[in-house]
CSV table of C-alpha atoms in Angstrom, one decimal:
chain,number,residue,atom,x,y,z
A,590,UNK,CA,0.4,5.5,13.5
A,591,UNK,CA,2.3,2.7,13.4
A,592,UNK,CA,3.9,0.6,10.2
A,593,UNK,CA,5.4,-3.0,11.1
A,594,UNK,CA,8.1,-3.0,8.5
A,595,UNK,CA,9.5,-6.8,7.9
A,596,UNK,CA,12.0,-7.5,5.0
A,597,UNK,CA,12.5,-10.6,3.5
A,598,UNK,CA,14.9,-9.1,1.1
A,599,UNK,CA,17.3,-5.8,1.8
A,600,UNK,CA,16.1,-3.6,-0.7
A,601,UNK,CA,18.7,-1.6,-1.7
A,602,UNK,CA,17.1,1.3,-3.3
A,603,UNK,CA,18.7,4.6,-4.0
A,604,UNK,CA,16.7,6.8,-1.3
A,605,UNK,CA,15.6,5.9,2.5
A,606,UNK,CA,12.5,3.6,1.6
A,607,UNK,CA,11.3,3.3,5.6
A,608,UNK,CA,11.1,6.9,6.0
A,609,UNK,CA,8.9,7.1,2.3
A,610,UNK,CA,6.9,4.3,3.4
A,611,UNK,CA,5.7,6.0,6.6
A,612,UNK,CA,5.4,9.7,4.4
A,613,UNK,CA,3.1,8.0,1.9
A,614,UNK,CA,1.1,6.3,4.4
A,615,UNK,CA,0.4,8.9,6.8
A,616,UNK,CA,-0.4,11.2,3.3
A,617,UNK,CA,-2.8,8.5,2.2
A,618,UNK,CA,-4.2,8.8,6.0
A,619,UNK,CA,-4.5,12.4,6.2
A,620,UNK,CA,-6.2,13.0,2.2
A,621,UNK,CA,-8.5,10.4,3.2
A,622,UNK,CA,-9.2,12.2,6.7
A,623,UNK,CA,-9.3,9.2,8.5
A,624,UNK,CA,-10.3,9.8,11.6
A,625,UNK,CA,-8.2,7.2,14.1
A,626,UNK,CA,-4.6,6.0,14.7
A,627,UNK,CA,-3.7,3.4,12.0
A,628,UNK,CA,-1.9,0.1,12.3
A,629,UNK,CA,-0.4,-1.0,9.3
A,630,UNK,CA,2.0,-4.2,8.4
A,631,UNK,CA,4.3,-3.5,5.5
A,632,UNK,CA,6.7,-6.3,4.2
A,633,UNK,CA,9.1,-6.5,1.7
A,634,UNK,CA,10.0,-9.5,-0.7
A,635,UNK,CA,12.1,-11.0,-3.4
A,636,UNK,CA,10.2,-12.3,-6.8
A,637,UNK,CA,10.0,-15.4,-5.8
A,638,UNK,CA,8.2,-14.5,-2.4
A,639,UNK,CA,5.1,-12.7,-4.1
A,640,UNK,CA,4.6,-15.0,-6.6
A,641,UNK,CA,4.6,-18.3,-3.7
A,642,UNK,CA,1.8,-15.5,-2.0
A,643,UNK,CA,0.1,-14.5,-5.0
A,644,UNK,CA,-0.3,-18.2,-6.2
A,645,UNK,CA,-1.3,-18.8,-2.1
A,646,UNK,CA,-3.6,-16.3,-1.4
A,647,UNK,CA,-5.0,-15.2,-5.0
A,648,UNK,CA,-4.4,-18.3,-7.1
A,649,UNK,CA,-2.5,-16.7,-9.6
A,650,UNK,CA,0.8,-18.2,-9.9
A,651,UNK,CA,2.9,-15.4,-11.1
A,652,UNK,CA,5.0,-12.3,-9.5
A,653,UNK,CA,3.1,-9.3,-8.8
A,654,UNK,CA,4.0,-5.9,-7.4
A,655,UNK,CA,1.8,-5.1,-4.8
A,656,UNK,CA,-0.8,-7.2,-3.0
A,657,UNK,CA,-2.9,-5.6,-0.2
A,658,UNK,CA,-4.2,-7.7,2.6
A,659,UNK,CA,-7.5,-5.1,4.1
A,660,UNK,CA,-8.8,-6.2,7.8
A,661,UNK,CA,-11.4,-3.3,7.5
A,662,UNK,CA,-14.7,-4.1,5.7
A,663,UNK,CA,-16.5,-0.8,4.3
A,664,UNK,CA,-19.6,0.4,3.4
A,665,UNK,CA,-18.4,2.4,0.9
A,666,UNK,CA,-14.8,3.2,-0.1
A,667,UNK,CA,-13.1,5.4,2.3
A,668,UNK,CA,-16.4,5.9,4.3
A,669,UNK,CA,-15.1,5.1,8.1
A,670,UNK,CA,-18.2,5.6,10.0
A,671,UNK,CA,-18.5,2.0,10.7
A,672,UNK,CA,-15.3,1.5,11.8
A,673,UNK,CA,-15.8,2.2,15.6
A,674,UNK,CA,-18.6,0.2,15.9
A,675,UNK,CA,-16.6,-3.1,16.1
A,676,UNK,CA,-14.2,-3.3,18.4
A,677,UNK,CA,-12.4,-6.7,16.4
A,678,UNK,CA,-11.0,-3.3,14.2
A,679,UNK,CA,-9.2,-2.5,16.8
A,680,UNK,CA,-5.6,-3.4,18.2
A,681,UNK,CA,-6.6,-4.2,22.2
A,682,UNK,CA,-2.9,-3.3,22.9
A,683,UNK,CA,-2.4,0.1,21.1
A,684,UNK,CA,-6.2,1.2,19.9
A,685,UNK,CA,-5.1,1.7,16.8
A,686,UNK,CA,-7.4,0.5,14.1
A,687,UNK,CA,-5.4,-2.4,12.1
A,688,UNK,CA,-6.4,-1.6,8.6
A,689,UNK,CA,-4.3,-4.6,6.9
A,690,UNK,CA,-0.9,-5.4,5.1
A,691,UNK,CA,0.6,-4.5,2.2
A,692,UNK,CA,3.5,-7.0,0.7
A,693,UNK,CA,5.2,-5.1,-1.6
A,694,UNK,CA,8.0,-6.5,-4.1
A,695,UNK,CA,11.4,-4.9,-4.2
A,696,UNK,CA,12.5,-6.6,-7.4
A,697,UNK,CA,9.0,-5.2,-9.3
A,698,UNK,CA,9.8,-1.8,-7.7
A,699,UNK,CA,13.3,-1.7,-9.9
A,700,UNK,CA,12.1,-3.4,-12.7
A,701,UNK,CA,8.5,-1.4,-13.1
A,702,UNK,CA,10.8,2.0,-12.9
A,703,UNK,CA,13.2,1.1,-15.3
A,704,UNK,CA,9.9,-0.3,-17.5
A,705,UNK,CA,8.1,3.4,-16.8
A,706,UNK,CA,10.8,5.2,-16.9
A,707,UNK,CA,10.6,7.2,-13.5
A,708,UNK,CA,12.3,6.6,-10.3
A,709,UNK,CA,12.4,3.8,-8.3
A,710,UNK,CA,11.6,6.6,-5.7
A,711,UNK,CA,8.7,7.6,-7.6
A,712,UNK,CA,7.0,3.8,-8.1
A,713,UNK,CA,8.0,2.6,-4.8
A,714,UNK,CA,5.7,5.3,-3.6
A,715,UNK,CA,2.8,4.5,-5.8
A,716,UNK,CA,3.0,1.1,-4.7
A,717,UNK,CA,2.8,1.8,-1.3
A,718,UNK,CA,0.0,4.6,-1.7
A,719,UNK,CA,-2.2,2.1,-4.3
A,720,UNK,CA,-2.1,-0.6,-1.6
A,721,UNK,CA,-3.2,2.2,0.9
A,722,UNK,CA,-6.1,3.5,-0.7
A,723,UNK,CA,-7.1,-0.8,-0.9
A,724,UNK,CA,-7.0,-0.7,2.6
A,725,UNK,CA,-9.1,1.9,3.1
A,726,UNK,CA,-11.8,0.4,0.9
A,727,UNK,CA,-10.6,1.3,-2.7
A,728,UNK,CA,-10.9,-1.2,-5.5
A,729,UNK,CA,-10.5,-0.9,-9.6
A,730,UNK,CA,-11.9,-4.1,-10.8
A,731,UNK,CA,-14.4,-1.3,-12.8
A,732,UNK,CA,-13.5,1.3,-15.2
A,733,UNK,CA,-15.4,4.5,-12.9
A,734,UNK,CA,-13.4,2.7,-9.8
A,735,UNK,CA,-10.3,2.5,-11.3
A,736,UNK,CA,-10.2,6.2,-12.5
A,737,UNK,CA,-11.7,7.5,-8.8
A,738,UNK,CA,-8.1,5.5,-7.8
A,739,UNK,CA,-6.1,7.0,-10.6
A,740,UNK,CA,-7.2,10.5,-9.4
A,741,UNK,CA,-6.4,10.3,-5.7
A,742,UNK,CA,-3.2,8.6,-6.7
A,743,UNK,CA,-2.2,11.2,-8.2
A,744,UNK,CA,-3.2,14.0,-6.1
A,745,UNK,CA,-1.6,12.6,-3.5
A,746,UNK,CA,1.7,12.4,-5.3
A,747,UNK,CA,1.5,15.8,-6.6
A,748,UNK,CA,1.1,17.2,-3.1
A,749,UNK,CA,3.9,14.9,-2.1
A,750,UNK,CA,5.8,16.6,-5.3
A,751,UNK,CA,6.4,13.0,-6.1
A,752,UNK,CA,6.1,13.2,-10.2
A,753,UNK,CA,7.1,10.9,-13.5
């Protein structure tokens, strides 16, 4: 597995965020049981820089916490079984499948804690787990979609004994 971590901002959160980054991704990885090595861009902004990509890349011109950027197309979510069968899925350098990026925003992270009223451990890690579960093919835009997310969310976080 490999996570390209880029930071437009230094976050200055209160635990080691690389280290969480790569343990919440790998978790998503294994509950998921995908089957191949994973490539997976993760990069870190200020307000300002997810709002300039969120008004670029979604038309919505306001900050936003999380935005996931999925290179895999699926059948189904979380069904991989098409995955091998095109080789574009795959980095030519490292074989590693290249599910997508994830731009995550530090300021949300602190502000959406404080707002919750949990860790900025604890929603720094949902952040990075609800992008995941995007790149491997999850979506909530409907109500039976968005609680199928809610659970594995939160069964992944439990095992990580990540809690409110």
């Amino acid at each position: 597995m490999t996570v390209c971590i880029e930071e437009e901002v230094q976050p200055d959160f209160p635990f080691q965020w690389r280290e969480l980054a790569e343990e919440v991704i790998k978790a998503a990885l294994q509950a998921e049981g995908f089957p191949f090595e994973a490539e997976i861009g993760l990069l870190l902004v200020p307000l300002e820089g997810i709002q300039e990509i969120n008004c670029a890349q979604r038309g919505l011109d306001s900050p936003t916490d999380v935005l996931s950027f999925p290179l895999v197309h699926y059948s189904a979510p979380g069904d991989f079984s098409g995955i091998g069968q095109e080789k574009g899925n795959f980095n030519p350098d490292t074989g590693e499948v290249m599910l997508g990026d994830i731009v995550l925003c530090a300021d949300k992270v602190k502000e959406q804690a404080e707002r919750f009223g949990h860790s900025q451990r604890r929603e720094f890690a949902f952040l990075i787990l609800h992008s995941m579960l995007h790149l491997l093919g999850y979506d909530h835009m409907e109500e039976e979609e968005a609680a199928i997310m809610e659970k594995k969310q939160n069964g992944i976080l439990g095992q990580m004994g990540i809690l409110r």
